[in-house]
XYZ file of C-alpha atoms in Angstrom:
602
model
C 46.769 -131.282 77.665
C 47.615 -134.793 77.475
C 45.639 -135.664 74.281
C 46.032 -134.132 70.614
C 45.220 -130.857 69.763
C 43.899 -130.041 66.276
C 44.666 -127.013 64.171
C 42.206 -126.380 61.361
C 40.365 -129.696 61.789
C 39.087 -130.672 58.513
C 36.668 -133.652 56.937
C 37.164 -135.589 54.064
C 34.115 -133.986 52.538
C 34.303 -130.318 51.630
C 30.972 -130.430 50.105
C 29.249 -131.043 53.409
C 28.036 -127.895 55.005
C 27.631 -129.345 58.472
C 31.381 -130.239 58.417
C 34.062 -127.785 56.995
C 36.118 -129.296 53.902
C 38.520 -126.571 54.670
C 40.008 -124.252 57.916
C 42.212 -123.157 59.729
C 43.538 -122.695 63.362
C 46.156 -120.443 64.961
C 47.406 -120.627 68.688
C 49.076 -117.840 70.204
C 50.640 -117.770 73.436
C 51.932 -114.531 75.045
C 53.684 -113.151 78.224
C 54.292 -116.182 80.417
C 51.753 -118.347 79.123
C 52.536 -122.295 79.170
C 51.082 -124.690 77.246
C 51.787 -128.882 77.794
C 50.621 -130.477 74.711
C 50.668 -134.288 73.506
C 50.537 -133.689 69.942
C 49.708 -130.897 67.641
C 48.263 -131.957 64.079
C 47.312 -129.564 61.381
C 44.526 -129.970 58.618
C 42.363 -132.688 59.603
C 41.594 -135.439 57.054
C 42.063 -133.226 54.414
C 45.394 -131.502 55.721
C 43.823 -128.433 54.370
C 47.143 -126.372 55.459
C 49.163 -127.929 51.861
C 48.489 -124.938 49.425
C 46.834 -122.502 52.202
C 50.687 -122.014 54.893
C 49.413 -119.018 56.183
C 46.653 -120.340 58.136
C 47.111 -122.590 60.276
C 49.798 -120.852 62.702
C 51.474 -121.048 65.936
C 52.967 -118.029 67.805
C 55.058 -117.890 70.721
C 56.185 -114.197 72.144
C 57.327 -112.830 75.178
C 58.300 -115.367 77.890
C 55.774 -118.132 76.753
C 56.509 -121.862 76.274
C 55.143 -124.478 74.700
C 56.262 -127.694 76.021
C 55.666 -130.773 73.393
C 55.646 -134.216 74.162
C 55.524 -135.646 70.735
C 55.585 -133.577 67.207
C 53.772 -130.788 65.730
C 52.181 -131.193 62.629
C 53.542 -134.157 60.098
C 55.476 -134.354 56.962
C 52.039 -134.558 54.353
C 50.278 -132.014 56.983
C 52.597 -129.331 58.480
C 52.112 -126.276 59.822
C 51.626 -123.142 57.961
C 53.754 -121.135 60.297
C 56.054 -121.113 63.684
C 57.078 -117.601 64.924
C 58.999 -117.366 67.910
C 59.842 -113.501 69.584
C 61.544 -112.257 72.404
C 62.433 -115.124 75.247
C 59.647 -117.659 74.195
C 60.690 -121.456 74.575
C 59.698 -124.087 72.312
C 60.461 -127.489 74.825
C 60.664 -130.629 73.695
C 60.387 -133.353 76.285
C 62.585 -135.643 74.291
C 64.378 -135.649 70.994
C 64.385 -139.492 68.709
C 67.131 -139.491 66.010
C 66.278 -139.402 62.360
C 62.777 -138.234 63.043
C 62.289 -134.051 63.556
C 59.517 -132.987 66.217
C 57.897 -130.528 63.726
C 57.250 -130.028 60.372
C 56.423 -126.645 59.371
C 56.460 -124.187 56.317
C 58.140 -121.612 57.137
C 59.596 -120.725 60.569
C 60.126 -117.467 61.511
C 62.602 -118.075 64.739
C 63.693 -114.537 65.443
C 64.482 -115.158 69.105
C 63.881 -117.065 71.918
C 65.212 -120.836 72.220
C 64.685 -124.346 71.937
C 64.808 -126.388 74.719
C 65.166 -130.352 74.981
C 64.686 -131.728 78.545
C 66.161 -135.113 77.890
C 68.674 -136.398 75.528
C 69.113 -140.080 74.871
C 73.142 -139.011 74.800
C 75.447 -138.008 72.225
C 74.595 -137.485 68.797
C 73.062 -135.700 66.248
C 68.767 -135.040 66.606
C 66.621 -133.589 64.104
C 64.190 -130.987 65.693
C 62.449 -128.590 62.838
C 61.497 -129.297 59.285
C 60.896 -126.713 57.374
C 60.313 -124.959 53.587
C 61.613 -121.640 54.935
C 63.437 -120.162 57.890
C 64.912 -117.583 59.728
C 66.984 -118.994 62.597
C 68.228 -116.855 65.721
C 67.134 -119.625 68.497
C 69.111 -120.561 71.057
C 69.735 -124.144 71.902
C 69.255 -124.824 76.358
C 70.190 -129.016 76.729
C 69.880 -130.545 80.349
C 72.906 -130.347 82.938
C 76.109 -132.430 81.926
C 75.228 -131.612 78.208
C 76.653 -129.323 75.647
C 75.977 -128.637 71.839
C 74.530 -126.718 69.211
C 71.996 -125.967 66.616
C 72.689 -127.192 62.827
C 70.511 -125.631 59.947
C 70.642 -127.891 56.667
C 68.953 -125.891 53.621
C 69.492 -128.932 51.676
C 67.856 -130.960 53.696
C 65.572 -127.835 55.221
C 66.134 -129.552 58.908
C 66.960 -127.819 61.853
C 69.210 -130.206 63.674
C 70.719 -130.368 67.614
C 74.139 -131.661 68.285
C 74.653 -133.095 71.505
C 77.750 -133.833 72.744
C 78.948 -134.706 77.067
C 82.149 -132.827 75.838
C 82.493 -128.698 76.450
C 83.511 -126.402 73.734
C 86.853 -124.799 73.488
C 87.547 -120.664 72.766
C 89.663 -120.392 70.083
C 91.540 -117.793 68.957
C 93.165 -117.668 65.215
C 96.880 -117.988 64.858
C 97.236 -118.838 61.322
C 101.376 -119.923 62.054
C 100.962 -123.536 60.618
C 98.593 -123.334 57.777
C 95.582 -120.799 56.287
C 93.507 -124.175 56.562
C 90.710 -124.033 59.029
C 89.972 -127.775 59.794
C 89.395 -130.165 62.415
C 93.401 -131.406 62.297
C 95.439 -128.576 62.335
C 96.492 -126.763 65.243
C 96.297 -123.234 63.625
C 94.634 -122.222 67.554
C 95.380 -121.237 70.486
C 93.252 -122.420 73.319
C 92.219 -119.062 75.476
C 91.854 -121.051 78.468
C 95.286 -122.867 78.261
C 96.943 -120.622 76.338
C 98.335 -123.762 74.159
C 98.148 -124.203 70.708
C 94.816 -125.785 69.683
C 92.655 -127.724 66.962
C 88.850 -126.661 65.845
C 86.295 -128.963 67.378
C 82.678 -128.346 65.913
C 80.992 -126.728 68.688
C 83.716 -124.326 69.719
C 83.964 -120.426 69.837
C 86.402 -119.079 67.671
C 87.872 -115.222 67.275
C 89.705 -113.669 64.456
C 91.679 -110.488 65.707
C 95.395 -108.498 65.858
C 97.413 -111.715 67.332
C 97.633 -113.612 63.896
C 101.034 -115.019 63.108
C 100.963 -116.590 59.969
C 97.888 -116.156 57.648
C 94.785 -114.136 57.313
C 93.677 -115.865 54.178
C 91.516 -118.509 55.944
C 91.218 -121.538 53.985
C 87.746 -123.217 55.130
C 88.419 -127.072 54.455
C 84.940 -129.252 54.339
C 82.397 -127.723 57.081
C 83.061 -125.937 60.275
C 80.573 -125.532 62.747
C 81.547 -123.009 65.206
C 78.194 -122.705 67.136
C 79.695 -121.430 69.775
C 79.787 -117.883 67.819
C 82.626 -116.222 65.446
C 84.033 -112.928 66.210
C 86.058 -110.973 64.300
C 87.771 -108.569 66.056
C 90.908 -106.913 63.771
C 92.145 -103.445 63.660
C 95.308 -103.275 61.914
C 94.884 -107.104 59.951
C 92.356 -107.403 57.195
C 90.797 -111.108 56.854
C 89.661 -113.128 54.065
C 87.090 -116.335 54.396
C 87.648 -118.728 51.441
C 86.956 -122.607 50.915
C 84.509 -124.259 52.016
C 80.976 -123.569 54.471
C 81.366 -122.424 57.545
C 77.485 -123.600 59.464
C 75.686 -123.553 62.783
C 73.322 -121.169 63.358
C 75.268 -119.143 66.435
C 75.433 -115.305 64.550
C 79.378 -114.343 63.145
C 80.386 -110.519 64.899
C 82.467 -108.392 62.807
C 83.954 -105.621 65.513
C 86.949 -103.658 65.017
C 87.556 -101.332 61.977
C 89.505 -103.915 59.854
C 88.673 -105.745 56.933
C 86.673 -108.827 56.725
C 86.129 -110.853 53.006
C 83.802 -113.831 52.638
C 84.516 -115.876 49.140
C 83.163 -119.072 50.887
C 79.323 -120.055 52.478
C 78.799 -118.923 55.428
C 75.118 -120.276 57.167
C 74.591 -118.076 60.331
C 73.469 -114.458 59.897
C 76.494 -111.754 59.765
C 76.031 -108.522 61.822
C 78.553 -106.080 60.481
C 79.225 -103.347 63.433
C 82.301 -101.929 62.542
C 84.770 -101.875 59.581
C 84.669 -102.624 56.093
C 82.784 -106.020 54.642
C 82.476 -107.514 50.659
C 81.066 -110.714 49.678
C 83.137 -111.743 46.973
C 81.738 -113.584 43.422
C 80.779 -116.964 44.651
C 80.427 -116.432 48.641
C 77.432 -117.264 49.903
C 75.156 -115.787 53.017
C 72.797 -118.244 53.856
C 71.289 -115.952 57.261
C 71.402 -112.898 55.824
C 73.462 -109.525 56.860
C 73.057 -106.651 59.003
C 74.960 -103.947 58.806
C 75.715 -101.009 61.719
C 79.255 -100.711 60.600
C 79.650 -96.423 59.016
C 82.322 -98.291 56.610
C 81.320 -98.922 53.382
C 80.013 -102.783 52.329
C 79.600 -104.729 49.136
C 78.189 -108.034 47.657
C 78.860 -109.601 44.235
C 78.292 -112.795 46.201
C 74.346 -114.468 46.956
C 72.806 -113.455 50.157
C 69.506 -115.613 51.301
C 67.703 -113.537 54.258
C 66.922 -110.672 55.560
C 68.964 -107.464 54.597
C 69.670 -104.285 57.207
C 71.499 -101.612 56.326
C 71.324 -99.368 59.199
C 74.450 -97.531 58.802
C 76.830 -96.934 55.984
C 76.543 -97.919 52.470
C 75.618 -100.831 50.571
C 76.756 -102.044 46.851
C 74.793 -105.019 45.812
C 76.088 -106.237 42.178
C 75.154 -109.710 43.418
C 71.678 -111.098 43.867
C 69.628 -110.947 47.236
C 66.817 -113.097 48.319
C 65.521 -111.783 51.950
C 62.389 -114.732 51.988
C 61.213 -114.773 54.879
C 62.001 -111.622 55.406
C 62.435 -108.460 53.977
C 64.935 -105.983 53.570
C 65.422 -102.634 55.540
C 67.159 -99.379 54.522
C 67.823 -97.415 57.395
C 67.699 -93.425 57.650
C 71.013 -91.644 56.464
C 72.288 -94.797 54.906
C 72.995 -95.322 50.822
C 71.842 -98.847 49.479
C 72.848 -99.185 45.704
C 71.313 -101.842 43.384
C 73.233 -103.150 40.435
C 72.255 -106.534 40.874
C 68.830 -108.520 41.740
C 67.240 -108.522 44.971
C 64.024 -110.769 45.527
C 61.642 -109.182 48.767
C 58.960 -111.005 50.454
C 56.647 -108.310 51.767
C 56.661 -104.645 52.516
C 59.914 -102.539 52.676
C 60.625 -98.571 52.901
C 63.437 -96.325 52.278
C 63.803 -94.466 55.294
C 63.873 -90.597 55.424
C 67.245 -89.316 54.492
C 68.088 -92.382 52.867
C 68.677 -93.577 49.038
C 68.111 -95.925 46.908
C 69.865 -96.464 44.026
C 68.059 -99.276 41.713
C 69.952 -99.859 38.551
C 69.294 -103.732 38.700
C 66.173 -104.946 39.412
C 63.967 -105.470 42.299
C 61.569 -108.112 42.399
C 58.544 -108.572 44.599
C 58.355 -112.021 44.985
C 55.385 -113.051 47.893
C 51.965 -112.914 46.665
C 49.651 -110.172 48.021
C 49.995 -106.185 48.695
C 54.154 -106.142 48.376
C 54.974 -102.503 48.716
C 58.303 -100.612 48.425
C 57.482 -97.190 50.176
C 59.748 -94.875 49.589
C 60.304 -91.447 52.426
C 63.568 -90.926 51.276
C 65.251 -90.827 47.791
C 64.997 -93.363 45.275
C 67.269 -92.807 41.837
C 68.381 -95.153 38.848
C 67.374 -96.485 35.964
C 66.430 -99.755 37.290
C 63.206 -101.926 37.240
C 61.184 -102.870 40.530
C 58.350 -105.682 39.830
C 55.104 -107.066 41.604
C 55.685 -110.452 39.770
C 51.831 -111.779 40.616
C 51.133 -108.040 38.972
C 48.175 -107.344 36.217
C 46.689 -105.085 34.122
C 43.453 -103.574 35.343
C 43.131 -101.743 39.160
C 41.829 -104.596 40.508
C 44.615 -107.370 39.484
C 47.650 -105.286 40.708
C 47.981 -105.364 44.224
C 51.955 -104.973 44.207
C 52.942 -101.029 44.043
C 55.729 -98.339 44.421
C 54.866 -95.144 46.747
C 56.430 -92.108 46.708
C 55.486 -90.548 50.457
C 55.564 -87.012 50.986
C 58.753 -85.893 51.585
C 60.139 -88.521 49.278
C 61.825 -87.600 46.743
C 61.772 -89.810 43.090
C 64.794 -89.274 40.928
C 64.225 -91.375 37.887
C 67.338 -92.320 35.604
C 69.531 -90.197 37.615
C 73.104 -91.032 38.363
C 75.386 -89.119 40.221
C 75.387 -86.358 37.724
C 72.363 -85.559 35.985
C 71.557 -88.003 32.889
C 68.352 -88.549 30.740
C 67.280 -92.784 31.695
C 64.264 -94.692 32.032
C 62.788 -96.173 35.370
C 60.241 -99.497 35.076
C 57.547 -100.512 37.485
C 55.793 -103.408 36.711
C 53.057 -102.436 39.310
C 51.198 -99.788 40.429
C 52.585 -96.387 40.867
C 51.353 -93.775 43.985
C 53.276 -90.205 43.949
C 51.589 -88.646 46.915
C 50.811 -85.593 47.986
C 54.225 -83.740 49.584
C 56.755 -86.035 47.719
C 59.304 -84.390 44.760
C 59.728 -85.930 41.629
C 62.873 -85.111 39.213
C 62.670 -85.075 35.556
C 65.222 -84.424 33.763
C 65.220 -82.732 30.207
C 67.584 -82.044 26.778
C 65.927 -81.379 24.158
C 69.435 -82.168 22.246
C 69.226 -85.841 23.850
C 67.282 -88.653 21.521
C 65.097 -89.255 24.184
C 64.079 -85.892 25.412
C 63.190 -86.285 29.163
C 63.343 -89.366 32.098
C 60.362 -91.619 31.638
C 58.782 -94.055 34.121
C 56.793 -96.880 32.752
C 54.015 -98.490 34.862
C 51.158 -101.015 34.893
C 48.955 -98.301 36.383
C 49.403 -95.086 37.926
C 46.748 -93.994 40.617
C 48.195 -91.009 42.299
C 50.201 -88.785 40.605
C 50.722 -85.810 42.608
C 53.126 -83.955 44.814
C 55.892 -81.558 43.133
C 57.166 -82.356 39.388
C 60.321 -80.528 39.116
C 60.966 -79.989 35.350
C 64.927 -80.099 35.800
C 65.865 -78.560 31.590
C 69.716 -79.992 31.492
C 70.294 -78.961 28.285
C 71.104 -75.812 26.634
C 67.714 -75.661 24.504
C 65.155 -73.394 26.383
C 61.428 -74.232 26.807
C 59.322 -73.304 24.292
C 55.779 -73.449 23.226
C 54.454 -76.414 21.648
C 56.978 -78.872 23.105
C 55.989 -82.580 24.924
C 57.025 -84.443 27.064
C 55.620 -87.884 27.830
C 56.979 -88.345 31.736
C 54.811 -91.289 32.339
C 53.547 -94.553 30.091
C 51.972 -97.616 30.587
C 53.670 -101.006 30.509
C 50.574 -102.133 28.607
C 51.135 -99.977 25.578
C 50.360 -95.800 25.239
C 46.938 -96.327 24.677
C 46.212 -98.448 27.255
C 43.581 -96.851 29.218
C 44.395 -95.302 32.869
C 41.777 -94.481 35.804
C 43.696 -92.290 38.360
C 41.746 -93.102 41.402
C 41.502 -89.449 42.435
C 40.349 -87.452 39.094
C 40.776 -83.982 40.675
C 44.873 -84.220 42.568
C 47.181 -82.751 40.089
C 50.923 -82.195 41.379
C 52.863 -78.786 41.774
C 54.476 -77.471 38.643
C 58.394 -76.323 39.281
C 59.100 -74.244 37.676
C 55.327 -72.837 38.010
C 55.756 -71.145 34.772
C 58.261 -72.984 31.951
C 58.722 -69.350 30.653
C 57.584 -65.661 30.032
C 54.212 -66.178 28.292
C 53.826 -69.728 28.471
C 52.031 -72.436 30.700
C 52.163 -76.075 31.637
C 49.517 -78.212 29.996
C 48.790 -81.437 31.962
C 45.042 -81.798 30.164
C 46.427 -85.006 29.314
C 48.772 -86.001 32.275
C 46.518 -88.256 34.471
C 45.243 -89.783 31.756
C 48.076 -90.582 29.047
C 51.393 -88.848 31.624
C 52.017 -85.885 29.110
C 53.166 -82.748 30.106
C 53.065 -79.666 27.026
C 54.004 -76.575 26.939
C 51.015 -73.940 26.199
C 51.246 -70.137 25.163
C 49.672 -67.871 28.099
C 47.731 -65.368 26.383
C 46.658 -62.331 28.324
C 42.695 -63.220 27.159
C 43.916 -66.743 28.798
C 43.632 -65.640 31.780
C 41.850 -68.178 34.530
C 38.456 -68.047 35.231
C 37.620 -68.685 39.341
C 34.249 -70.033 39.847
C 32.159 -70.096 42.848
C 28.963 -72.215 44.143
C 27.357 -71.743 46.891
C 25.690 -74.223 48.905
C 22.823 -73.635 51.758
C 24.885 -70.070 52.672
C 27.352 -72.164 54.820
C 29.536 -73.542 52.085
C 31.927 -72.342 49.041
C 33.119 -74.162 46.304
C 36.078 -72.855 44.083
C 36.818 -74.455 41.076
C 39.717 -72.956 38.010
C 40.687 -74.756 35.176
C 43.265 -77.724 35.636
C 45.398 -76.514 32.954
C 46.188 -73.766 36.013
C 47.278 -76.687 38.234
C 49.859 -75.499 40.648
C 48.167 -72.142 40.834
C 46.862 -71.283 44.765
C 43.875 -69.698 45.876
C 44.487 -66.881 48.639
C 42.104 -65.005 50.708
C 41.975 -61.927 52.612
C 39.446 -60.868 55.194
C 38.992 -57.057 56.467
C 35.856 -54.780 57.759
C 34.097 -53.520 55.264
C 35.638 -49.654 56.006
C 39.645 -51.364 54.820
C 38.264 -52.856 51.457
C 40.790 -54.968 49.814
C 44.900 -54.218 50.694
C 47.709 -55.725 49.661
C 48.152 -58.163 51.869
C 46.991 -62.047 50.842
C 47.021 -65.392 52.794
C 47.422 -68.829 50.715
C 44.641 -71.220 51.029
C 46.603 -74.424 52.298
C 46.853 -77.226 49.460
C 44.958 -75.110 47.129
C 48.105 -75.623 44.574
C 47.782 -79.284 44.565
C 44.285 -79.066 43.170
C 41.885 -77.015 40.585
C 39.243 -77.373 43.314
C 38.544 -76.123 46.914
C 36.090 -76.572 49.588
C 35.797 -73.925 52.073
C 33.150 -72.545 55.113
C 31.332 -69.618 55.318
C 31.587 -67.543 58.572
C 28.709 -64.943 58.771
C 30.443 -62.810 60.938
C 33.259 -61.963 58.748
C 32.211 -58.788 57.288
C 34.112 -58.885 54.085
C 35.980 -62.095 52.502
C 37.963 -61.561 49.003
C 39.555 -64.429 47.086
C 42.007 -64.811 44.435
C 44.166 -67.151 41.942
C 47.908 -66.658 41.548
C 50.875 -68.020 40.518
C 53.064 -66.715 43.080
């Protein structure tokens, strides 16, 4: 295409049906699609994409490539969103400096590379603008050409450096100086095997074969884009000083130590040994961690966050915009600090997470923290668009089944609080914890919510103390942020959770006529005239409804079916999900001869 294309072309009148005042357009290319394109501008007259990023997108995955001949979008009309996957190209037939070839809001370049096919020569050439980014791209320059990519959150540019010189491998030696700068010849050149200075642009690796220091002193800004590796067994490193940029990704192999007290720009994958961000380091492309050792932050991480191995300590604060953090199966994340997520996020199976900080969710829309392991703590996690009423909070905090919610819990068993400023879902199969002392001020765990729509699943009433159950005792599990008599509408009026244990004593039952409702749990005497009552309807002699009272809740209906010759035995079959209930729905089979039902507590 040798002309402009338009994304969401708009008019200067939105009050004009025959012309749209405001849209949006999105171009995807896949596979090994090519595109050749002039110019790409975004919003029209109106540049309807300020105050609407999400819709006007482009997306490049697979092997595609999108070769540009000019710029992509402007700086009072850029696009709402570049995402680049797998080995997609974005190609820019030439590069001007002091003027990037596209302005966009948030770039989302997970793989895949930019390529420039002609450089006027050496020097420094703006290529991306941007609000936010994730940068893994590769840089590809024509023959006789070397260099790198520069990411500038001040200045939110994503920069090439071009240079007719070739990077050096470098290899840390420490024997003059801890400083790492451009002047000091702390290196040793891998090729030559001669001592060495840092040249923006090289490769540099930090193993076993230091001779002096292992404090590295960062002086100013390095750029080594041609990767960092860290590599030490029996030597433990510390990063201090200054930034260390580029957007080539630093390796951390070998079971040794690495500290970071300085900034560090280019994402950190942590695959073996021990890792802390000290108080005032600084991750500016997040962290990913494979490494079984443990790792810690007191430090500020900006990006995405993967624990998929090992355990975390976060006492710092995280922001993961724009992406989102991930908490791998069998791993242990602990919260002390404050971590700000963009979208949704789960806690795998087998893992948990410990929030005793607080977790806010930050991006507008359904954010959702799902949660199929175990979550603990007395922390807070918060949909900070959140409301009141159903309808206004779309943030929440689920509890799948076989989750398992542990609120105020430590590693020995405490009485705490747990906050969600949200909605609350405990589904059906999950475990919730609540611990009770009746000798402790505050009687039992609570969890405050905005709203709570399904509270279900198994409560496990976990008595701590050394004062028994009794009749006539409360306990008010779950409140509302709003106040206690601020209304709540569970969604589904008839799911009630499991009771453990199903009985809190001899003679006595658990209440929960005002659990959906208000979140209280009594105790209630069990009188042998209180026994439960199971009704039946019948419907067009195909269909049978049971219903018992819901102060029975975790009682199960059971059946038994024999030829009318046996009668009734001893032998009884549960009635699947009949505990979770006070209601069930069943089918009538004319050809079984004789069908008995009951309601028990076993």
């Amino acid at each position: 295409m040798n002309d402009t294309l338009e994304l969401g072309h708009t008019t200067a009148d939105p009050a004009d049906q025959r012309d749209p005042g405001s849209g949006f357009g999105r171009m995807s290319l896949n596979n090994d699609a090519v595109a050749r394109v002039n110019t790409i501008t975004v919003g029209g007259v109106t540049k309807a994409t300020v105050g609407n990023p999400v819709q006007n997108t482009i997306t490049l995955n697979g092997n595609a490539n999108l070769i540009i001949t000019n710029t992509i979008g402007a700086d009072d009309a850029p696009l709402g969103t570049l995402t680049m996957s797998g080995s997609s190209k974005l190609t820019f037939s030439t590069v001007v400096a002091g003027s990037p070839r596209v302005y966009v809001q948030s770039f989302l370049g997970n793989a895949g590379s930019l390529e420039i096919l002609s450089v006027p020569g050496d020097g420094t050439y703006p290529l991306i603008s941007y609000e936010s980014a994730v940068s893994g791209v590769s840089l590809i320059l024509p023959p006789g050409f070397f260099g790198y990519l520069v990411d500038d959150p001040g200045s939110r540019v994503i920069s090439a450096v071009v240079s007719s010189a070739p990077p050096k491998s470098l290899v840390w030696r420490g024997n003059i100086s801890s400083d790492w700068d451009t002047t000091t010849a702390n290196w040793v050149d891998l090729d030559t095997m001669q001592p060495a200075t840092f040249t923006d642009g090289d490769a540099v690796l930090f193993d076993d074969t230091a001779t002096g220091s292992t404090v590295v002193t960062v002086v100013g800004t390095v750029i080594p884009a041609g990767g960092t590796v860290f590599d030490n067994t029996n030597k433990s490193y510390t990063i201090t000083g200054g930034t260390i940029s580029g957007t080539a990704a630093t390796l951390k192999n070998g079971p040794g130590s690495l500290t970071i007290e300085a900034t560090h720009a280019p994402a950190l994958v942590v695959s073996n040994g021990a890792f802390a961000l000290s108080v005032g380091g600084v991750l500016n492309g997040g962290l990913t961690l494979r490494s079984d050792a443990a790792a810690s932050s007191a430090g500020t991480i900006n990006g995405p966050v993967s624990v998929l191995a090992g355990s975390f300590v976060n006492d710092g604060t995280i922001s993961t915009a724009p992406g989102t953090i991930t908490v791998g199966a069998n791993t242990a994340v602990t919260n002390n600090g404050t971590i700000n997520v963009t979208g949704q996020w789960t806690v795998s199976a087998d893992a948990v997470f410990a929030n005793y900080g607080r977790v806010n969710h930050i991006a507008a829309g359904n954010n959702r923290l799902t949660v199929n392991g175990t979550l603990l703590g007395d922390g807070i996690i918060s949909d900070l668009d959140g409301g009141t009423t159903q309808n206004t909070i779309d943030g929440r905090l689920v509890i799948a089944a076989g989750g398992v919610f542990r609120p105020g819990d430590t590693e020995t068993e405490v009485i705490g609080e747990f906050m969600v400023e949200g909605r609350l879902d405990i589904n059906n199969g999950s475990t919730t914890i609540i611990d009770i002392d009746l000798n402790h001020p505050a009687t039992n765990d609570v969890v405050f919510a905005d709203r709570w729509s399904t509270l279900q699943g198994r409560i496990v009433m976990n008595n701590i103390g050394t004062v028994p159950f009794a009749v006539g005792q409360s306990f008010h599990i779950f409140r509302n942020n709003n106040g206690d008599t601020f209304p709540n509408s569970p969604d589904n009026a008839n799911h009630i959770p499991v009771m453990w244990p199903l009985a809190p004593g001899l003679g006595m039952q658990w209440d929960l006529s005002d659990f959906r409702t208000n979140g209280i749990i009594r105790i209630a005497a069990l009188a042998p005239t209180n026994a439960p009552t199971l009704g039946a309807q019948f419907a067009g002699g195909t269909n049978l409804t049971l219903t018992w009272p819901a102060s029975f809740a975790g009682y199960q209906v059971q059946v038994q079916t024999n030829t009318l010759d046996v009668g009734l035995t001893e032998t009884w079959y549960p009635v699947e999900g009949s505990e979770t209930t006070n209601r069930v729905d069943l089918e009538i089979d004319p050809n079984n001869p004789a069908v008995f039902f009951r309601l028990s507590a076993e």
